[in-house]
Amino acid sequence: MSTANEVATMEYVRDVIGHPTPRILAWSSTPEARSAVGSNFILMERINSVALEKRWLNTFDEDIGAVIWKMLFLDLALHQRPLSQIGSLFFKEDVSPELQSKSLYLTEKDNEEPAAEKYRIGPVVDRQYWFNGPVEGDRGPWPDMLSFIQATCRLALQKAEYQASSAVSSSPSPGSLLSRSKPSDLPELRRLLQQCISMTPHIIPLECGLTAPYLIHPDLSGCNVIVKPSRAAIVVSYIDWQGAMALPYLQSISLPEAVLYEGKLIPMPDDPFALPEISLDLPPELKEQADLELRLAKRQRIMSRVLLQKLPLRLQAACLPSLPDVALRCYADGPQLLRRLVYRLCDM
């Protein structure tokens, strides 16, 4: 499923959304193709350019502006067409007959487009929803945010119970050994996840715009944005769409990891429309490093500010916590994050 999802998503983004992705030369679309190679595969065109991370620190802002604007327009384009369900994108023939009968888009107008006949939403293929072990569960697609979050929490509970039992078995899995939780944390995790399931109907926004599903890139980091090697950093392709899925709007608005400021010298203003500045009491020996970090911080804030101006709903969505990610990682990360999230949800 993961291979079929990635191929369909790249073709959809290129042909429907209008942004560059690698062209697929061949892939394991049939059992015969898989058996001939011995595994699932995707053969893509070669792209003779460089990853954005190679240019991010040593390229003038004027040249970096090209990639920032292209990523901004990709975000806006992906949020133009709400999809009908929460899940992963596939070609129509790669999902069950039941799912083939569902519409691709949420609105009748969008379903008149040619793409509405070619693609469908199917089960989620994100790796967090799949784990070793004979564990059945609801992996979508889901018709609304309520069923999505509740099913995710139930699956997270199954995942935690599986990892806890694996940790005390004679042959524990690597994941269970590396987890911050212990089997003794399972009762608390079970209680917290049940609380999340019970609270979900009361925390979902009534505003339909906040819950409509939109397709997003799962990891738009500097290594997955391919740009020209010199002068203006023009986007040549967006790669690694494995695990891409349609998520509720309020969970699809994170800034690309590629533009996130990770320094420590520049404080980001509380006002989301204000640009960051260098602190007046900064020691002189840190001035050169601070100048570089200021440029990086401004890049993040400029993209964020423009998106907020174009889509004001983002500001409201940014105030809501992302429950599914925290739930699915509750055993790996320990109960603290989930506990803190439940307290926050109780205060909403």
mmCIF file of C-alpha atoms in Angstrom:
data_model
loop_
_atom_site.group_PDB
_atom_site.id
_atom_site.type_symbol
_atom_site.label_atom_id
_atom_site.label_comp_id
_atom_site.label_asym_id
_atom_site.label_seq_id
_atom_site.Cartn_x
_atom_site.Cartn_y
_atom_site.Cartn_z
ATOM 1 C CA MET A 1 0.000 0.000 0.000
ATOM 2 C CA SER A 2 2.805 2.396 0.846
ATOM 3 C CA THR A 3 4.302 2.194 -2.655
ATOM 4 C CA ALA A 4 0.939 2.676 -4.374
ATOM 5 C CA ASN A 5 0.211 5.660 -2.129
ATOM 6 C CA GLU A 6 3.547 7.341 -2.853
ATOM 7 C CA VAL A 7 3.228 6.898 -6.624
ATOM 8 C CA ALA A 8 -0.346 8.192 -6.702
ATOM 9 C CA THR A 9 0.487 11.150 -4.464
ATOM 10 C CA MET A 10 3.477 12.262 -6.549
ATOM 11 C CA GLU A 11 1.440 12.077 -9.747
ATOM 12 C CA TYR A 12 -1.469 13.936 -8.141
ATOM 13 C CA VAL A 13 0.740 16.753 -6.836
ATOM 14 C CA ARG A 14 2.467 17.147 -10.192
ATOM 15 C CA ASP A 15 -0.541 16.844 -12.518
ATOM 16 C CA VAL A 16 -3.371 18.255 -10.387
ATOM 17 C CA ILE A 17 -1.755 20.588 -7.860
ATOM 18 C CA GLY A 18 0.813 21.759 -10.417
ATOM 19 C CA HIS A 19 4.008 21.484 -8.355
ATOM 20 C CA PRO A 20 7.080 19.445 -9.351
ATOM 21 C CA THR A 21 7.613 15.869 -8.176
ATOM 22 C CA PRO A 22 9.767 13.113 -9.733
ATOM 23 C CA ARG A 23 8.294 11.419 -12.777
ATOM 24 C CA ILE A 24 7.685 7.704 -12.297
ATOM 25 C CA LEU A 25 9.288 5.501 -14.950
ATOM 26 C CA ALA A 26 8.108 2.181 -13.495
ATOM 27 C CA TRP A 27 6.789 0.774 -10.239
ATOM 28 C CA SER A 28 5.500 -2.470 -8.739
ATOM 29 C CA SER A 29 1.913 -1.900 -9.783
ATOM 30 C CA THR A 30 1.166 -5.612 -10.347
ATOM 31 C CA PRO A 31 2.062 -8.902 -8.618
ATOM 32 C CA GLU A 32 4.064 -9.821 -11.729
ATOM 33 C CA ALA A 33 6.181 -6.664 -11.458
ATOM 34 C CA ARG A 34 6.812 -7.301 -7.759
ATOM 35 C CA SER A 35 7.823 -10.935 -8.278
ATOM 36 C CA ALA A 36 10.149 -10.012 -11.153
ATOM 37 C CA VAL A 37 12.168 -7.720 -8.869
ATOM 38 C CA GLY A 38 11.554 -9.505 -5.585
ATOM 39 C CA SER A 39 10.044 -6.546 -3.724
ATOM 40 C CA ASN A 40 8.026 -3.383 -4.121
ATOM 41 C CA PHE A 41 9.873 -0.696 -6.051
ATOM 42 C CA ILE A 42 9.614 2.754 -7.632
ATOM 43 C CA LEU A 43 11.898 3.755 -10.521
ATOM 44 C CA MET A 44 12.003 7.551 -10.839
ATOM 45 C CA GLU A 45 13.713 10.021 -13.128
ATOM 46 C CA ARG A 46 17.129 11.273 -12.022
ATOM 47 C CA ILE A 47 17.187 14.899 -10.884
ATOM 48 C CA ASN A 48 20.484 16.737 -11.315
ATOM 49 C CA SER A 49 20.145 19.370 -8.615
ATOM 50 C CA VAL A 50 20.840 19.704 -4.878
ATOM 51 C CA ALA A 51 18.892 19.413 -1.642
ATOM 52 C CA LEU A 52 17.852 22.715 -0.093
ATOM 53 C CA GLU A 53 19.777 21.855 3.082
ATOM 54 C CA LYS A 54 23.015 22.196 1.081
ATOM 55 C CA ARG A 55 22.233 25.852 0.335
ATOM 56 C CA TRP A 56 20.167 27.023 3.302
ATOM 57 C CA LEU A 57 22.998 28.490 5.388
ATOM 58 C CA ASN A 58 25.298 29.831 2.670
ATOM 59 C CA THR A 59 22.876 31.404 0.189
ATOM 60 C CA PHE A 60 21.832 35.057 0.133
ATOM 61 C CA ASP A 61 18.280 35.797 1.212
ATOM 62 C CA GLU A 62 17.394 37.129 -2.252
ATOM 63 C CA ASP A 63 18.188 33.725 -3.795
ATOM 64 C CA ILE A 64 16.571 31.746 -0.956
ATOM 65 C CA GLY A 65 13.408 33.802 -1.441
ATOM 66 C CA ALA A 66 12.620 31.759 -4.559
ATOM 67 C CA VAL A 67 12.244 28.500 -2.643
ATOM 68 C CA ILE A 68 10.357 30.102 0.242
ATOM 69 C CA TRP A 69 7.761 31.498 -2.140
ATOM 70 C CA LYS A 70 7.428 28.174 -3.975
ATOM 71 C CA MET A 71 6.888 26.277 -0.711
ATOM 72 C CA LEU A 72 4.370 28.911 0.294
ATOM 73 C CA PHE A 73 2.447 28.442 -2.955
ATOM 74 C CA LEU A 74 2.592 24.651 -2.534
ATOM 75 C CA ASP A 75 0.942 25.029 0.870
ATOM 76 C CA LEU A 76 -1.750 27.302 -0.542
ATOM 77 C CA ALA A 77 -2.372 24.970 -3.494
ATOM 78 C CA LEU A 78 -2.718 21.875 -1.296
ATOM 79 C CA HIS A 79 -5.304 23.729 0.802
ATOM 80 C CA GLN A 80 -7.516 24.706 -2.140
ATOM 81 C CA ARG A 81 -9.378 21.401 -2.481
ATOM 82 C CA PRO A 82 -10.787 19.735 0.655
ATOM 83 C CA LEU A 83 -10.886 15.956 0.332
ATOM 84 C CA SER A 84 -13.835 13.766 1.287
ATOM 85 C CA GLN A 85 -12.115 11.563 3.877
ATOM 86 C CA ILE A 86 -9.117 11.362 6.191
ATOM 87 C CA GLY A 87 -6.592 8.832 4.912
ATOM 88 C CA SER A 88 -3.993 8.251 2.198
ATOM 89 C CA LEU A 89 -4.280 8.949 -1.526
ATOM 90 C CA PHE A 90 -4.381 6.121 -4.087
ATOM 91 C CA PHE A 91 -5.276 5.501 -7.700
ATOM 92 C CA LYS A 92 -8.913 4.446 -7.870
ATOM 93 C CA GLU A 93 -8.094 0.893 -8.977
ATOM 94 C CA ASP A 94 -5.834 0.342 -5.952
ATOM 95 C CA VAL A 95 -8.590 0.594 -3.323
ATOM 96 C CA SER A 96 -11.545 -1.663 -2.533
ATOM 97 C CA PRO A 97 -14.785 -1.473 -4.552
ATOM 98 C CA GLU A 98 -16.460 0.091 -1.524
ATOM 99 C CA LEU A 99 -13.921 2.932 -1.439
ATOM 100 C CA GLN A 100 -14.038 3.299 -5.218
ATOM 101 C CA SER A 101 -17.683 4.301 -4.851
ATOM 102 C CA LYS A 102 -16.735 7.250 -2.605
ATOM 103 C CA SER A 103 -16.052 10.715 -3.996
ATOM 104 C CA LEU A 104 -12.514 12.094 -3.914
ATOM 105 C CA TYR A 105 -13.361 15.656 -2.936
ATOM 106 C CA LEU A 106 -15.652 17.151 -0.345
ATOM 107 C CA THR A 107 -17.501 19.504 -2.705
ATOM 108 C CA GLU A 108 -19.569 18.700 -5.790
ATOM 109 C CA LYS A 109 -17.771 21.368 -7.816
ATOM 110 C CA ASP A 110 -14.344 19.809 -7.209
ATOM 111 C CA ASN A 111 -15.722 16.353 -8.012
ATOM 112 C CA GLU A 112 -16.449 17.548 -11.557
ATOM 113 C CA GLU A 113 -12.692 17.730 -12.250
ATOM 114 C CA PRO A 114 -10.989 14.841 -14.141
ATOM 115 C CA ALA A 115 -8.836 14.021 -11.106
ATOM 116 C CA ALA A 116 -11.967 13.153 -9.150
ATOM 117 C CA GLU A 117 -12.362 10.029 -11.264
ATOM 118 C CA LYS A 118 -8.699 8.968 -11.185
ATOM 119 C CA TYR A 119 -7.906 9.075 -7.445
ATOM 120 C CA ARG A 120 -9.468 7.894 -4.183
ATOM 121 C CA ILE A 121 -8.806 8.091 -0.439
ATOM 122 C CA GLY A 122 -7.855 4.779 1.176
ATOM 123 C CA PRO A 123 -6.415 3.466 4.466
ATOM 124 C CA VAL A 124 -3.640 5.465 6.089
ATOM 125 C CA VAL A 125 -0.131 4.187 5.335
ATOM 126 C CA ASP A 126 1.772 6.382 7.809
ATOM 127 C CA ARG A 127 4.259 4.124 9.618
ATOM 128 C CA GLN A 128 3.052 5.256 13.032
ATOM 129 C CA TYR A 129 -0.224 3.442 12.364
ATOM 130 C CA TRP A 130 1.522 0.160 11.553
ATOM 131 C CA PHE A 131 3.735 -1.881 13.851
ATOM 132 C CA ASN A 132 5.068 -5.415 14.137
ATOM 133 C CA GLY A 133 2.694 -7.929 15.580
ATOM 134 C CA PRO A 134 -0.718 -9.413 14.770
ATOM 135 C CA VAL A 135 -2.669 -6.311 15.721
ATOM 136 C CA GLU A 136 -5.886 -5.533 13.887
ATOM 137 C CA GLY A 137 -7.291 -2.019 13.999
ATOM 138 C CA ASP A 138 -9.185 0.710 12.219
ATOM 139 C CA ARG A 139 -6.718 2.458 9.908
ATOM 140 C CA GLY A 140 -9.264 4.370 7.905
ATOM 141 C CA PRO A 141 -10.207 6.048 5.801
ATOM 142 C CA TRP A 142 -12.350 8.031 8.212
ATOM 143 C CA PRO A 143 -15.323 10.222 7.260
ATOM 144 C CA ASP A 144 -14.713 12.867 9.916
ATOM 145 C CA MET A 145 -12.345 14.094 12.594
ATOM 146 C CA LEU A 146 -14.258 12.440 15.445
ATOM 147 C CA SER A 147 -13.900 8.917 14.064
ATOM 148 C CA PHE A 148 -10.286 9.646 13.056
ATOM 149 C CA ILE A 149 -9.127 10.725 16.514
ATOM 150 C CA GLN A 150 -11.065 8.067 18.418
ATOM 151 C CA ALA A 151 -9.824 5.289 16.128
ATOM 152 C CA THR A 152 -6.267 6.602 16.436
ATOM 153 C CA CYS A 153 -6.466 6.577 20.238
ATOM 154 C CA ARG A 154 -7.810 3.009 20.232
ATOM 155 C CA LEU A 155 -5.002 1.946 17.917
ATOM 156 C CA ALA A 156 -2.495 3.763 20.145
ATOM 157 C CA LEU A 157 -3.781 1.746 23.100
ATOM 158 C CA GLN A 158 -3.359 -1.505 21.168
ATOM 159 C CA LYS A 159 0.135 -0.377 20.195
ATOM 160 C CA ALA A 160 1.057 0.437 23.809
ATOM 161 C CA GLU A 161 -0.278 -2.917 25.040
ATOM 162 C CA TYR A 162 1.661 -4.757 22.342
ATOM 163 C CA GLN A 163 4.897 -2.915 23.177
ATOM 164 C CA ALA A 164 4.412 -3.483 26.911
ATOM 165 C CA SER A 165 3.884 -7.229 26.429
ATOM 166 C CA SER A 166 6.861 -7.367 24.068
ATOM 167 C CA ALA A 167 9.103 -5.664 26.646
ATOM 168 C CA VAL A 168 8.568 -8.487 29.175
ATOM 169 C CA SER A 169 8.699 -11.336 26.658
ATOM 170 C CA SER A 170 11.661 -13.625 26.059
ATOM 171 C CA SER A 171 12.386 -11.891 22.739
ATOM 172 C CA PRO A 172 11.490 -8.201 23.132
ATOM 173 C CA SER A 173 11.306 -5.993 20.043
ATOM 174 C CA PRO A 174 13.909 -3.212 19.629
ATOM 175 C CA GLY A 175 11.142 -0.611 19.806
ATOM 176 C CA SER A 176 9.900 -1.805 23.182
ATOM 177 C CA LEU A 177 13.434 -1.834 24.596
ATOM 178 C CA LEU A 178 14.120 1.736 23.460
ATOM 179 C CA SER A 179 10.820 3.127 24.731
ATOM 180 C CA ARG A 180 10.725 5.566 27.643
ATOM 181 C CA SER A 181 7.646 3.871 29.060
ATOM 182 C CA LYS A 182 7.774 0.761 31.192
ATOM 183 C CA PRO A 183 5.135 -1.981 31.349
ATOM 184 C CA SER A 184 4.129 -0.511 34.718
ATOM 185 C CA ASP A 185 3.077 2.697 32.897
ATOM 186 C CA LEU A 186 0.438 0.836 30.898
ATOM 187 C CA PRO A 187 -2.471 1.407 33.349
ATOM 188 C CA GLU A 188 -1.894 5.175 33.243
ATOM 189 C CA LEU A 189 -1.555 5.187 29.442
ATOM 190 C CA ARG A 190 -4.772 3.188 29.175
ATOM 191 C CA ARG A 191 -6.587 5.657 31.434
ATOM 192 C CA LEU A 192 -5.239 8.709 29.559
ATOM 193 C CA LEU A 193 -6.151 7.323 26.140
ATOM 194 C CA GLN A 194 -9.658 6.449 27.324
ATOM 195 C CA GLN A 195 -9.998 10.026 28.562
ATOM 196 C CA CYS A 196 -8.950 11.277 25.129
ATOM 197 C CA ILE A 197 -11.590 9.108 23.467
ATOM 198 C CA SER A 198 -14.266 10.423 25.845
ATOM 199 C CA MET A 199 -13.252 14.067 25.429
ATOM 200 C CA THR A 200 -12.949 14.040 21.638
ATOM 201 C CA PRO A 201 -16.608 14.929 20.865
ATOM 202 C CA HIS A 202 -16.267 17.992 23.105
ATOM 203 C CA ILE A 203 -12.990 19.385 21.724
ATOM 204 C CA ILE A 204 -13.566 19.114 17.974
ATOM 205 C CA PRO A 205 -14.211 22.590 16.513
ATOM 206 C CA LEU A 206 -17.648 23.325 15.087
ATOM 207 C CA GLU A 207 -16.045 25.338 12.278
ATOM 208 C CA CYS A 208 -16.090 22.994 9.251
ATOM 209 C CA GLY A 209 -13.104 24.765 7.759
ATOM 210 C CA LEU A 210 -10.944 23.555 10.646
ATOM 211 C CA THR A 211 -11.863 19.883 10.256
ATOM 212 C CA ALA A 212 -11.992 19.404 6.461
ATOM 213 C CA PRO A 213 -9.226 17.037 5.226
ATOM 214 C CA TYR A 214 -6.333 18.298 3.087
ATOM 215 C CA LEU A 215 -3.348 16.507 1.590
ATOM 216 C CA ILE A 216 0.034 17.354 3.125
ATOM 217 C CA HIS A 217 3.670 16.356 2.605
ATOM 218 C CA PRO A 218 4.737 14.156 5.550
ATOM 219 C CA ASP A 219 8.287 15.534 5.831
ATOM 220 C CA LEU A 220 9.088 18.727 3.925
ATOM 221 C CA SER A 221 12.601 18.980 5.354
ATOM 222 C CA GLY A 222 15.647 20.476 3.686
ATOM 223 C CA CYS A 223 16.672 17.120 2.226
ATOM 224 C CA ASN A 224 13.308 16.626 0.484
ATOM 225 C CA VAL A 225 13.171 19.979 -1.313
ATOM 226 C CA ILE A 226 15.383 19.811 -4.413
ATOM 227 C CA VAL A 227 16.554 23.151 -5.834
ATOM 228 C CA LYS A 228 18.857 24.585 -8.484
ATOM 229 C CA PRO A 229 22.517 24.319 -7.398
ATOM 230 C CA SER A 230 23.353 28.004 -7.889
ATOM 231 C CA ARG A 231 21.837 31.496 -8.035
ATOM 232 C CA ALA A 232 18.101 31.601 -7.265
ATOM 233 C CA ALA A 233 17.074 28.497 -5.284
ATOM 234 C CA ILE A 234 14.306 27.528 -7.691
ATOM 235 C CA VAL A 235 12.447 24.359 -6.702
ATOM 236 C CA VAL A 236 13.115 21.504 -9.108
ATOM 237 C CA SER A 237 11.201 18.808 -7.234
ATOM 238 C CA TYR A 238 9.614 17.782 -3.943
ATOM 239 C CA ILE A 239 10.581 14.211 -3.059
ATOM 240 C CA ASP A 240 9.810 11.500 -0.468
ATOM 241 C CA TRP A 241 6.009 11.524 -0.348
ATOM 242 C CA GLN A 242 5.920 8.155 1.427
ATOM 243 C CA GLY A 243 3.288 8.241 4.143
ATOM 244 C CA ALA A 244 1.529 11.338 2.803
ATOM 245 C CA MET A 245 -2.081 11.578 3.910
ATOM 246 C CA ALA A 246 -5.104 13.823 4.037
ATOM 247 C CA LEU A 247 -5.481 15.303 7.521
ATOM 248 C CA PRO A 248 -7.974 17.696 9.132
ATOM 249 C CA TYR A 249 -7.058 21.301 8.356
ATOM 250 C CA LEU A 250 -5.995 22.080 11.900
ATOM 251 C CA GLN A 251 -3.412 19.280 11.690
ATOM 252 C CA SER A 252 -2.164 20.145 8.211
ATOM 253 C CA ILE A 253 -0.807 23.641 8.785
ATOM 254 C CA SER A 254 2.656 23.045 10.223
ATOM 255 C CA LEU A 255 5.372 25.055 8.520
ATOM 256 C CA PRO A 256 7.807 23.023 6.404
ATOM 257 C CA GLU A 257 10.620 21.695 8.558
ATOM 258 C CA ALA A 258 13.005 23.145 5.977
ATOM 259 C CA VAL A 259 12.258 26.725 7.083
ATOM 260 C CA LEU A 260 12.051 26.224 10.854
ATOM 261 C CA TYR A 261 14.477 28.318 12.896
ATOM 262 C CA GLU A 262 16.403 26.083 15.309
ATOM 263 C CA GLY A 263 18.883 28.579 16.774
ATOM 264 C CA LYS A 264 18.977 29.902 20.342
ATOM 265 C CA LEU A 265 20.082 33.534 20.032
ATOM 266 C CA ILE A 266 17.003 35.104 18.430
ATOM 267 C CA PRO A 267 13.721 35.210 20.400
ATOM 268 C CA MET A 268 10.598 34.840 18.263
ATOM 269 C CA PRO A 269 8.023 37.578 19.043
ATOM 270 C CA ASP A 270 4.684 36.531 20.523
ATOM 271 C CA ASP A 271 2.977 38.645 17.860
ATOM 272 C CA PRO A 272 2.800 36.237 14.872
ATOM 273 C CA PHE A 273 3.068 39.159 12.447
ATOM 274 C CA ALA A 274 6.141 40.811 14.022
ATOM 275 C CA LEU A 275 9.646 40.162 12.716
ATOM 276 C CA PRO A 276 12.311 38.920 15.157
ATOM 277 C CA GLU A 277 15.165 41.176 16.264
ATOM 278 C CA ILE A 278 18.571 40.789 17.887
ATOM 279 C CA SER A 279 18.505 41.408 21.636
ATOM 280 C CA LEU A 280 20.235 44.655 22.650
ATOM 281 C CA ASP A 281 22.109 42.976 25.510
ATOM 282 C CA LEU A 282 23.680 40.277 23.322
ATOM 283 C CA PRO A 283 27.438 39.857 24.040
ATOM 284 C CA PRO A 284 29.632 41.277 21.221
ATOM 285 C CA GLU A 285 31.371 37.934 20.650
ATOM 286 C CA LEU A 286 28.009 36.421 19.600
ATOM 287 C CA LYS A 287 27.144 39.186 17.127
ATOM 288 C CA GLU A 288 28.322 37.343 13.988
ATOM 289 C CA GLN A 289 26.422 34.159 14.888
ATOM 290 C CA ALA A 290 23.359 36.218 15.837
ATOM 291 C CA ASP A 291 23.376 37.955 12.442
ATOM 292 C CA LEU A 292 23.190 34.563 10.720
ATOM 293 C CA GLU A 293 20.482 33.292 13.050
ATOM 294 C CA LEU A 294 18.454 36.470 12.543
ATOM 295 C CA ARG A 295 18.356 35.784 8.808
ATOM 296 C CA LEU A 296 17.153 32.232 9.462
ATOM 297 C CA ALA A 297 14.544 33.342 12.003
ATOM 298 C CA LYS A 298 13.215 35.967 9.588
ATOM 299 C CA ARG A 299 12.812 33.359 6.851
ATOM 300 C CA GLN A 300 10.531 31.308 9.099
ATOM 301 C CA ARG A 301 8.544 34.295 10.292
ATOM 302 C CA ILE A 302 8.071 35.743 6.791
ATOM 303 C CA MET A 303 6.613 32.486 5.484
ATOM 304 C CA SER A 304 4.424 32.093 8.565
ATOM 305 C CA ARG A 305 3.207 35.677 8.348
ATOM 306 C CA VAL A 306 2.262 35.468 4.674
ATOM 307 C CA LEU A 307 0.340 32.223 5.230
ATOM 308 C CA LEU A 308 -1.555 33.776 8.137
ATOM 309 C CA GLN A 309 -2.441 36.763 5.964
ATOM 310 C CA LYS A 310 -3.631 34.538 3.118
ATOM 311 C CA LEU A 311 -5.406 32.010 5.354
ATOM 312 C CA PRO A 312 -6.459 33.661 8.650
ATOM 313 C CA LEU A 313 -8.014 30.379 9.789
ATOM 314 C CA ARG A 314 -4.457 29.111 10.390
ATOM 315 C CA LEU A 315 -4.163 31.314 13.467
ATOM 316 C CA GLN A 316 -7.181 29.654 15.079
ATOM 317 C CA ALA A 317 -5.979 26.177 14.088
ATOM 318 C CA ALA A 318 -2.514 26.798 15.526
ATOM 319 C CA CYS A 319 -4.019 27.038 19.016
ATOM 320 C CA LEU A 320 -5.317 23.446 18.961
ATOM 321 C CA PRO A 321 -3.134 20.508 20.054
ATOM 322 C CA SER A 322 -2.266 17.587 17.784
ATOM 323 C CA LEU A 323 -3.673 14.623 19.674
ATOM 324 C CA PRO A 324 -3.059 11.763 17.178
ATOM 325 C CA ASP A 325 0.736 12.180 17.046
ATOM 326 C CA VAL A 326 1.073 12.322 20.832
ATOM 327 C CA ALA A 327 -1.251 9.332 21.287
ATOM 328 C CA LEU A 328 0.553 7.115 18.786
ATOM 329 C CA ARG A 329 3.909 7.811 20.435
ATOM 330 C CA CYS A 330 2.734 7.601 24.035
ATOM 331 C CA TYR A 331 4.570 4.363 24.841
ATOM 332 C CA ALA A 332 7.751 5.365 23.016
ATOM 333 C CA ASP A 333 7.876 8.851 24.569
ATOM 334 C CA GLY A 334 6.576 7.974 28.016
ATOM 335 C CA PRO A 335 3.293 9.083 29.630
ATOM 336 C CA GLN A 336 4.423 12.654 30.425
ATOM 337 C CA LEU A 337 3.516 14.235 27.064
ATOM 338 C CA LEU A 338 0.134 12.525 26.896
ATOM 339 C CA ARG A 339 -0.585 13.441 30.519
ATOM 340 C CA ARG A 340 0.250 17.084 29.815
ATOM 341 C CA LEU A 341 -1.939 17.055 26.693
ATOM 342 C CA VAL A 342 -4.920 15.629 28.583
ATOM 343 C CA TYR A 343 -4.585 18.375 31.214
ATOM 344 C CA ARG A 344 -4.494 20.959 28.439
ATOM 345 C CA LEU A 345 -7.570 19.479 26.763
ATOM 346 C CA CYS A 346 -9.438 19.591 30.072
ATOM 347 C CA ASP A 347 -8.751 23.336 30.250
ATOM 348 C CA MET A 348 -10.073 24.058 26.742
#
